[in-house]
Amino acid sequence: MVTLKGTLPSLLLGTLLTFTSGALGANPGLVVRITDQGLEYVAQEELLALQKKLHKVTLPNFDGDVRIKHFGSVDYGFHSLNIQSCKLLGSALKLLPNQGLLFSVSDSFIQVTGSWKVRKRILRLNGSFDVKVKGITISVNLLLDSEPSGRPKVAVSSCSSHIHDVEVDISGDLGWLLNLFHNQIESRFRKALKSRICEIIQDSVTSELQPYLQTLPVTTKIDHLAGLDYSLMGAPQATDQTLDVMFKGEIFSRDDRSPVAFLAPVMNLPEEHSRMVYFAISNYAFNTASLVYHKAGFLNFTITDDMIPPDSNIRLNTKSFRAFVPRIARLYPNTNLELQGAVVSAPCLNFSPGNLSTAAQMEIEAFVLLPNSVKEPVFRLGVATNVSAMLTFNTSKITGFLEPEKIQVELKESKVGLFSVELLEALLNYYLLNNFYPKVNDKLAEGFPLPLLKKIQLYDPILQIHKLVESGHAESQIRGNMDTES
Ligand SMILES: *[C@@H]1O[C@H](CO)[C@@H](O)[C@H](O)[C@H]1NC(C)=O
Ligand SMILES: *[C@@H]1O[C@H](CO)[C@@H](O)[C@H](O)[C@H]1NC(C)=O
Ligand SMILES: *[C@@H]1O[C@H](CO)[C@@H](O)[C@H](O)[C@H]1NC(C)=O
Ligand SMILES: *[C@@H]1O[C@H](CO)[C@@H](O)[C@H](O)[C@H]1NC(C)=O
Ligand SMILES: *[C@@H]1O[C@H](CO)[C@@H](O)[C@H](O)[C@H]1NC(C)=O
């Protein structure tokens, strides 16, 4: 197994959003599942990389002596060994359940050319040779694990190679003579190549593949407030058909990271193998994000009169309120009001069959703006709103979009008498639709980056939303095709 470096692998992508009401525990927020198909693709890439690498290998010179009947002992040397061609044909990357991966190469061929020389007292002769190494098989077991840093780790647990046949063809003045000893020479080639193959593989894994896996981000900055934790939650898990890599998938506050008070739900991934790679995400990432932004006051807002469109028949001043809250105009004639709003608690992403939704409970306090920057509270409103959430994604990010439904406003407390909140409802709707949700949607559009290794490109993604009920049956699914990246 060499490395994906230097190539631009493209993997078919499917994304699953999975929510379960099952058990809670130290569960991943994101699972990357690589299927047989994905591994087959990786094996092809690896094979090409290994072939390139073998091509560049330098083989050691070797020498020795042979005793020839009626001739005595002859010293020979082989040098300037050069791999002319290297064709690795069959490769496979198989899952070893509960262990790791088995990378194998079969039916491969290497051709080496070089020079020979022979010395017998003052006699010096030389010539060239050609070696065909046929039927090379390689078998490498790879152990997958995670480092304490949360990065993936790979190591070769065993490597073996076999060479079925070596044919040496020697030309030059004494070539016929050396051809008599081709067995001895061939076995030396066999040995030299055989040990080099596993050395190369071992070296590629430690000096290229492992550093390459380190390019997987463990934490990523989302913005000045939030970061995303991608650390592995354990060793990647190999089953018969899939390799699952479990990531934390938690969004945290960059200023003040504290443990999350809720647990990620169990994800039961559907048995699907048609794509090369699946990213499964539970609502954990969204809910931890909600917590961070809520705590940072991102969901707090202030509405003042200058934000109300000029043609509005209701203004944020006591005069405009006179008709339906007579006392406010009497107590504070010609005074502007300010509404201060906050989302009561961090909204959670919920699942309703086939749809994602969230519900926001807001509390809005109204103040009259008195001279000397004195703000006096006059009434308090409760606002309930159901919001449907949409998720879209491209090949590098998952992005979201909220579409609010009609809001419900209720008067919670008033220092200026009870009044109907209908007129305020229109004003609040206007504000939320034109200011609040666009701001949240801009943030959601920045998206949630997928954990990808350097130089990996995904194409032809499909998004599916799965609701897995307790029994484990898929209840519904949404599919959408995204643009294919050229
Ligand atoms: C053989 O030796 C001669 C003289 O040293 C040299 O010119 C020639 O290139 C050599 N041939 C090979 C095939 O090494
Ligand atoms: C957001 O508003 C709420 C209610 O007014 C307040 O308790 C909270 O401190 C505010 N958060 C920030 C970060 O300003
Ligand atoms: C999901 O929500 C959207 C927006 O509210 C709605 O148009 C659509 O019909 C809903 N889909 C399902 C399956 O309920
Ligand atoms: C939100 O949806 C829930 C469940 O469908 C419903 O009971 C509630 O009245 C809705 N609230 C609003 C403000 O529409
Ligand atoms: C994916 O979407 C994000 C956010 O909309 C954008 O910044 C990024 O360039 C897009 N990437 C691709 C590959 O289209």
Short mmCIF file of C-alpha atoms in Angstrom, two decimals, residues 94-406:
data_model
loop_
_atom_site.label_atom_id
_atom_site.label_comp_id
_atom_site.label_asym_id
_atom_site.label_seq_id
_atom_site.Cartn_x
_atom_site.Cartn_y
_atom_site.Cartn_z
CA LYS A 94 -10.02 -6.23 1.04
CA LEU A 95 -11.53 -5.74 4.41
CA LEU A 96 -10.34 -7.92 7.23
CA PRO A 97 -13.27 -7.72 9.65
CA ASN A 98 -12.22 -6.36 13.04
CA GLN A 99 -8.62 -6.08 11.89
CA GLY A 100 -7.95 -3.76 9.03
CA LEU A 101 -7.18 -4.09 5.39
CA LEU A 102 -5.46 -6.52 3.11
CA PHE A 103 -3.79 -5.02 0.08
CA SER A 104 -2.76 -7.51 -2.54
CA VAL A 105 -1.14 -7.43 -5.93
CA SER A 106 -1.08 -10.41 -8.23
CA ASP A 107 0.04 -11.33 -11.70
CA SER A 108 2.68 -8.66 -12.03
CA PHE A 109 5.76 -8.31 -14.08
CA ILE A 110 9.08 -6.48 -13.88
CA GLN A 111 11.80 -6.27 -16.49
CA VAL A 112 15.34 -5.39 -15.48
CA THR A 113 18.34 -4.69 -17.69
CA GLY A 114 21.97 -4.24 -16.70
CA SER A 115 25.59 -5.04 -17.37
CA TRP A 116 27.76 -7.90 -16.29
CA LYS A 117 31.47 -8.36 -16.11
CA VAL A 118 33.67 -11.36 -15.56
CA ARG A 119 37.27 -11.57 -14.43
CA LYS A 120 39.51 -14.60 -14.70
CA ARG A 121 43.14 -13.70 -14.01
CA ILE A 122 43.94 -11.10 -16.64
CA LEU A 123 40.91 -11.94 -18.74
CA ARG A 124 38.17 -9.30 -18.47
CA LEU A 125 34.95 -9.57 -20.34
CA ASN A 126 31.66 -7.82 -20.15
CA GLY A 127 28.22 -7.66 -21.67
CA SER A 128 24.61 -6.90 -20.98
CA PHE A 129 21.72 -8.87 -19.61
CA ASP A 130 17.99 -8.80 -19.42
CA VAL A 131 15.87 -10.24 -16.60
CA LYS A 132 12.18 -10.94 -16.73
CA VAL A 133 10.56 -11.31 -13.34
CA LYS A 134 7.13 -12.85 -13.75
CA GLY A 135 4.20 -13.74 -11.55
CA ILE A 136 4.91 -11.34 -8.72
CA THR A 137 2.40 -11.42 -5.90
CA ILE A 138 2.39 -9.11 -2.91
CA SER A 139 0.24 -9.30 0.15
CA VAL A 140 0.21 -6.60 2.83
CA ASN A 141 -1.83 -6.47 6.01
CA LEU A 142 -2.57 -2.99 7.22
CA LEU A 143 -3.54 -2.26 10.78
CA LEU A 144 -5.79 0.74 11.27
CA ASP A 145 -6.00 2.62 14.50
CA SER A 146 -6.40 6.09 15.92
CA GLU A 147 -3.76 8.13 17.66
CA PRO A 148 -4.39 9.86 20.99
CA SER A 149 -4.52 13.11 18.98
CA GLY A 150 -7.60 11.73 17.22
CA ARG A 151 -5.85 11.25 13.91
CA PRO A 152 -5.92 7.99 12.00
CA LYS A 153 -2.94 5.69 12.14
CA VAL A 154 -1.86 2.97 9.78
CA ALA A 155 0.88 0.39 10.09
CA VAL A 156 2.00 -2.66 8.15
CA SER A 157 1.42 -5.69 10.32
CA SER A 158 2.75 -8.13 7.76
CA CYS A 159 4.04 -8.11 4.23
CA SER A 160 5.01 -10.92 1.97
CA SER A 161 5.89 -11.15 -1.66
CA HIS A 162 6.39 -14.04 -3.98
CA ILE A 163 8.06 -14.29 -7.36
CA HIS A 164 6.93 -17.14 -9.53
CA ASP A 165 9.52 -17.03 -12.23
CA VAL A 166 12.77 -15.25 -13.13
CA GLU A 167 14.33 -15.52 -16.55
CA VAL A 168 17.81 -14.15 -17.14
CA ASP A 169 19.09 -13.64 -20.63
CA ILE A 170 22.82 -12.88 -20.83
CA SER A 171 24.55 -11.66 -23.93
CA GLY A 172 28.21 -10.94 -24.71
CA ASP A 173 31.36 -12.96 -25.34
CA LEU A 174 31.14 -15.19 -22.30
CA GLY A 175 27.39 -14.99 -22.05
CA TRP A 176 27.00 -18.64 -22.96
CA LEU A 177 29.21 -19.44 -20.00
CA LEU A 178 27.17 -17.51 -17.48
CA ASN A 179 23.96 -18.87 -18.96
CA LEU A 180 25.13 -22.23 -17.63
CA PHE A 181 24.72 -20.76 -14.16
CA HIS A 182 21.48 -18.95 -14.68
CA ASN A 183 19.89 -20.76 -11.72
CA GLN A 184 22.33 -19.27 -9.30
CA ILE A 185 22.02 -15.83 -10.83
CA GLU A 186 18.25 -15.99 -10.99
CA SER A 187 17.95 -16.89 -7.34
CA ARG A 188 20.03 -13.84 -6.45
CA PHE A 189 17.68 -11.63 -8.45
CA ARG A 190 14.72 -13.20 -6.81
CA LYS A 191 16.14 -12.48 -3.38
CA ALA A 192 17.19 -8.92 -4.19
CA LEU A 193 13.78 -8.00 -5.57
CA LYS A 194 11.74 -9.86 -3.03
CA SER A 195 13.24 -8.09 -0.06
CA ARG A 196 13.08 -4.71 -1.81
CA ILE A 197 9.35 -4.99 -2.48
CA CYS A 198 8.32 -5.23 1.18
CA GLU A 199 10.92 -2.63 2.13
CA ILE A 200 9.38 -0.22 -0.36
CA ILE A 201 5.92 -0.91 0.94
CA GLN A 202 6.91 -0.53 4.57
CA ASP A 203 8.71 2.68 3.73
CA SER A 204 5.75 4.09 1.77
CA VAL A 205 3.38 3.40 4.60
CA THR A 206 5.52 5.03 7.26
CA SER A 207 6.94 7.89 5.24
CA GLU A 208 4.02 8.68 2.96
CA LEU A 209 0.71 7.10 3.84
CA GLN A 210 0.90 7.83 7.56
CA PRO A 211 1.91 11.51 7.06
CA TYR A 212 -0.82 11.74 4.44
CA LEU A 213 -3.42 10.54 6.92
CA GLN A 214 -2.16 13.26 9.22
CA THR A 215 -3.50 15.79 6.74
CA LEU A 216 -6.97 14.92 7.97
CA PRO A 217 -8.09 17.91 9.98
CA VAL A 218 -8.70 17.19 13.65
CA THR A 219 -10.13 20.58 14.34
CA THR A 220 -11.19 23.16 11.82
CA LYS A 221 -12.05 26.76 12.40
CA ILE A 222 -15.53 27.61 11.27
CA ASP A 223 -15.47 31.29 12.15
CA HIS A 224 -14.25 33.52 14.97
CA LEU A 225 -16.75 31.89 17.32
CA ALA A 226 -16.79 28.23 16.49
CA GLY A 227 -14.50 25.35 15.65
CA LEU A 228 -15.29 21.84 14.51
CA ASP A 229 -13.83 18.78 16.20
CA TYR A 230 -13.17 15.94 13.80
CA SER A 231 -11.13 13.72 16.02
CA LEU A 232 -11.53 10.00 15.55
CA MET A 233 -13.47 8.31 18.29
CA GLY A 234 -11.57 5.07 17.93
CA ALA A 235 -9.94 2.76 15.44
CA PRO A 236 -11.69 2.60 12.07
CA GLN A 237 -13.98 -0.42 12.03
CA ALA A 238 -13.81 -2.94 9.25
CA THR A 239 -16.72 -5.25 8.59
CA ASP A 240 -17.31 -7.58 5.64
CA GLN A 241 -18.36 -4.81 3.34
CA THR A 242 -17.54 -1.48 4.83
CA LEU A 243 -14.90 0.49 6.62
CA ASP A 244 -16.41 2.94 9.08
CA VAL A 245 -14.47 5.85 10.45
CA MET A 246 -16.12 7.49 13.44
CA PHE A 247 -15.60 11.17 14.03
CA LYS A 248 -16.67 13.29 16.95
CA GLY A 249 -18.42 15.85 14.72
CA GLU A 250 -18.81 18.39 17.48
CA ILE A 251 -18.92 22.14 17.11
CA PHE A 252 -17.35 23.97 20.00
CA SER A 253 -16.77 27.50 21.19
CA ARG A 254 -13.25 28.62 20.32
CA ASP A 255 -13.15 30.98 23.30
CA ASP A 256 -14.41 28.74 25.92
CA ARG A 257 -14.73 25.07 25.12
CA SER A 258 -16.80 23.22 27.66
CA PRO A 259 -18.17 19.69 27.68
CA VAL A 260 -21.47 19.33 25.88
CA ALA A 261 -24.34 18.56 28.22
CA PHE A 262 -26.05 16.18 25.82
CA LEU A 263 -24.88 13.07 24.02
CA ALA A 264 -24.82 12.23 20.38
CA PRO A 265 -27.50 9.76 19.30
CA VAL A 266 -26.64 6.32 17.98
CA MET A 267 -26.48 6.25 14.22
CA ASN A 268 -27.72 3.18 12.44
CA LEU A 269 -26.48 3.47 8.94
CA PRO A 270 -28.66 1.91 6.27
CA GLU A 271 -27.23 -1.06 4.39
CA GLU A 272 -26.29 0.66 1.20
CA HIS A 273 -23.25 0.08 -0.90
CA SER A 274 -23.94 1.68 -4.22
CA ARG A 275 -21.61 4.60 -3.61
CA MET A 276 -17.92 4.65 -2.81
CA VAL A 277 -18.21 6.71 0.29
CA TYR A 278 -20.95 7.83 2.60
CA PHE A 279 -20.91 10.60 5.14
CA ALA A 280 -23.49 10.11 7.82
CA ILE A 281 -24.27 12.99 10.10
CA SER A 282 -26.57 13.08 13.05
CA ASN A 283 -28.12 16.18 14.49
CA TYR A 284 -25.29 16.35 17.03
CA ALA A 285 -23.16 18.73 14.96
CA PHE A 286 -26.11 21.05 14.40
CA ASN A 287 -27.20 21.00 17.99
CA THR A 288 -23.71 21.66 19.33
CA ALA A 289 -23.42 24.53 16.85
CA SER A 290 -26.73 25.90 18.03
CA LEU A 291 -25.43 25.81 21.58
CA VAL A 292 -22.28 27.74 20.71
CA TYR A 293 -24.03 30.47 18.71
CA HIS A 294 -26.80 30.77 21.21
CA LYS A 295 -24.39 31.19 24.09
CA ALA A 296 -22.40 33.79 22.18
CA GLY A 297 -25.52 35.90 21.72
CA PHE A 298 -25.60 35.38 17.96
CA LEU A 299 -29.32 34.73 18.25
CA ASN A 300 -29.99 37.92 20.24
CA PHE A 301 -31.43 40.83 18.34
CA THR A 302 -32.61 44.39 18.78
CA ILE A 303 -35.33 46.04 16.75
CA THR A 304 -35.49 49.80 16.55
CA ASP A 305 -37.78 52.11 14.59
CA ASP A 306 -35.20 52.82 11.90
CA MET A 307 -35.35 49.15 10.92
CA ILE A 308 -39.05 49.35 10.11
CA PRO A 309 -39.81 50.12 6.46
CA PRO A 310 -40.92 53.72 5.93
CA ASP A 311 -44.31 52.70 4.54
CA SER A 312 -45.21 50.57 7.55
CA ASN A 313 -48.43 51.59 9.23
CA ILE A 314 -47.00 50.65 12.57
CA ARG A 315 -43.90 52.34 13.91
CA LEU A 316 -41.90 51.65 16.99
CA ASN A 317 -43.09 54.70 18.86
CA THR A 318 -45.74 55.25 21.49
CA LYS A 319 -47.87 57.32 19.12
CA SER A 320 -48.27 54.40 16.81
CA PHE A 321 -49.23 52.20 19.78
CA ARG A 322 -51.85 54.62 21.03
CA ALA A 323 -54.76 52.94 19.29
CA PHE A 324 -54.22 49.54 20.89
CA VAL A 325 -52.17 50.32 24.02
CA PRO A 326 -53.67 53.69 25.07
CA ARG A 327 -51.76 53.82 28.33
CA ILE A 328 -48.35 53.71 26.72
CA ALA A 329 -49.00 56.90 24.78
CA ARG A 330 -50.32 58.61 27.89
CA LEU A 331 -47.38 57.61 30.06
CA TYR A 332 -44.65 58.18 27.47
CA PRO A 333 -45.87 60.66 24.85
CA ASN A 334 -43.91 60.71 21.60
CA THR A 335 -41.30 58.24 22.71
CA ASN A 336 -39.55 55.64 20.64
CA LEU A 337 -39.54 51.98 21.60
CA GLU A 338 -36.90 49.34 21.28
CA LEU A 339 -37.51 45.60 21.20
CA GLN A 340 -34.82 43.33 22.56
CA GLY A 341 -35.13 39.72 21.56
CA ALA A 342 -33.42 36.52 22.43
CA VAL A 343 -34.00 32.90 21.59
CA VAL A 344 -34.84 31.33 24.91
CA SER A 345 -32.80 28.18 24.59
CA ALA A 346 -30.54 26.83 21.88
CA PRO A 347 -32.83 25.38 19.19
CA CYS A 348 -32.47 21.69 18.40
CA LEU A 349 -32.85 20.15 15.00
CA ASN A 350 -35.78 17.76 15.00
CA PHE A 351 -36.95 15.20 12.63
CA SER A 352 -40.47 14.94 11.37
CA PRO A 353 -41.02 12.27 8.72
CA GLY A 354 -39.26 13.39 5.57
CA ASN A 355 -38.38 16.77 6.93
CA LEU A 356 -36.04 18.54 9.24
CA SER A 357 -37.37 21.17 11.50
CA THR A 358 -36.56 23.20 14.51
CA ALA A 359 -38.67 25.29 16.80
CA ALA A 360 -37.54 28.57 18.24
CA GLN A 361 -39.00 30.08 21.38
CA MET A 362 -38.14 33.74 21.59
CA GLU A 363 -38.65 36.24 24.27
CA ILE A 364 -38.93 39.88 23.31
CA GLU A 365 -38.84 42.70 25.78
CA ALA A 366 -40.07 46.17 24.83
CA PHE A 367 -38.45 49.26 26.27
CA VAL A 368 -39.36 52.91 25.97
CA LEU A 369 -36.32 55.00 25.19
CA LEU A 370 -36.20 57.82 27.70
CA PRO A 371 -33.76 60.74 27.80
CA ASN A 372 -30.21 60.08 29.01
CA SER A 373 -30.23 56.60 27.48
CA VAL A 374 -32.63 55.32 30.08
CA LYS A 375 -34.57 52.31 28.85
CA GLU A 376 -37.67 51.40 30.75
CA PRO A 377 -39.30 48.01 30.21
CA VAL A 378 -42.95 48.19 29.27
CA PHE A 379 -44.01 44.76 28.12
CA ARG A 380 -42.72 41.33 27.29
CA LEU A 381 -43.74 39.03 24.46
CA GLY A 382 -43.32 35.36 23.85
CA VAL A 383 -42.83 34.32 20.26
CA ALA A 384 -43.10 30.75 19.08
CA THR A 385 -42.08 29.78 15.62
CA ASN A 386 -41.71 26.52 13.80
CA VAL A 387 -38.96 26.49 11.24
CA SER A 388 -38.35 23.95 8.56
CA ALA A 389 -34.75 23.28 7.84
CA MET A 390 -33.27 22.30 4.53
CA LEU A 391 -29.87 20.88 3.98
CA THR A 392 -27.97 21.01 0.78
CA PHE A 393 -24.43 20.17 0.10
CA ASN A 394 -21.74 20.24 -2.45
CA THR A 395 -18.62 18.14 -2.56
CA SER A 396 -16.89 19.88 0.30
CA LYS A 397 -19.54 21.23 2.62
CA ILE A 398 -22.95 20.66 4.08
CA THR A 399 -24.97 23.81 4.19
CA GLY A 400 -28.31 24.57 5.70
CA PHE A 401 -31.22 26.86 5.15
CA LEU A 402 -34.07 27.75 7.49
CA GLU A 403 -37.51 28.61 6.30
CA PRO A 404 -39.66 30.05 9.05
CA GLU A 405 -43.32 29.31 9.24
CA LYS A 406 -45.93 31.64 10.68
#
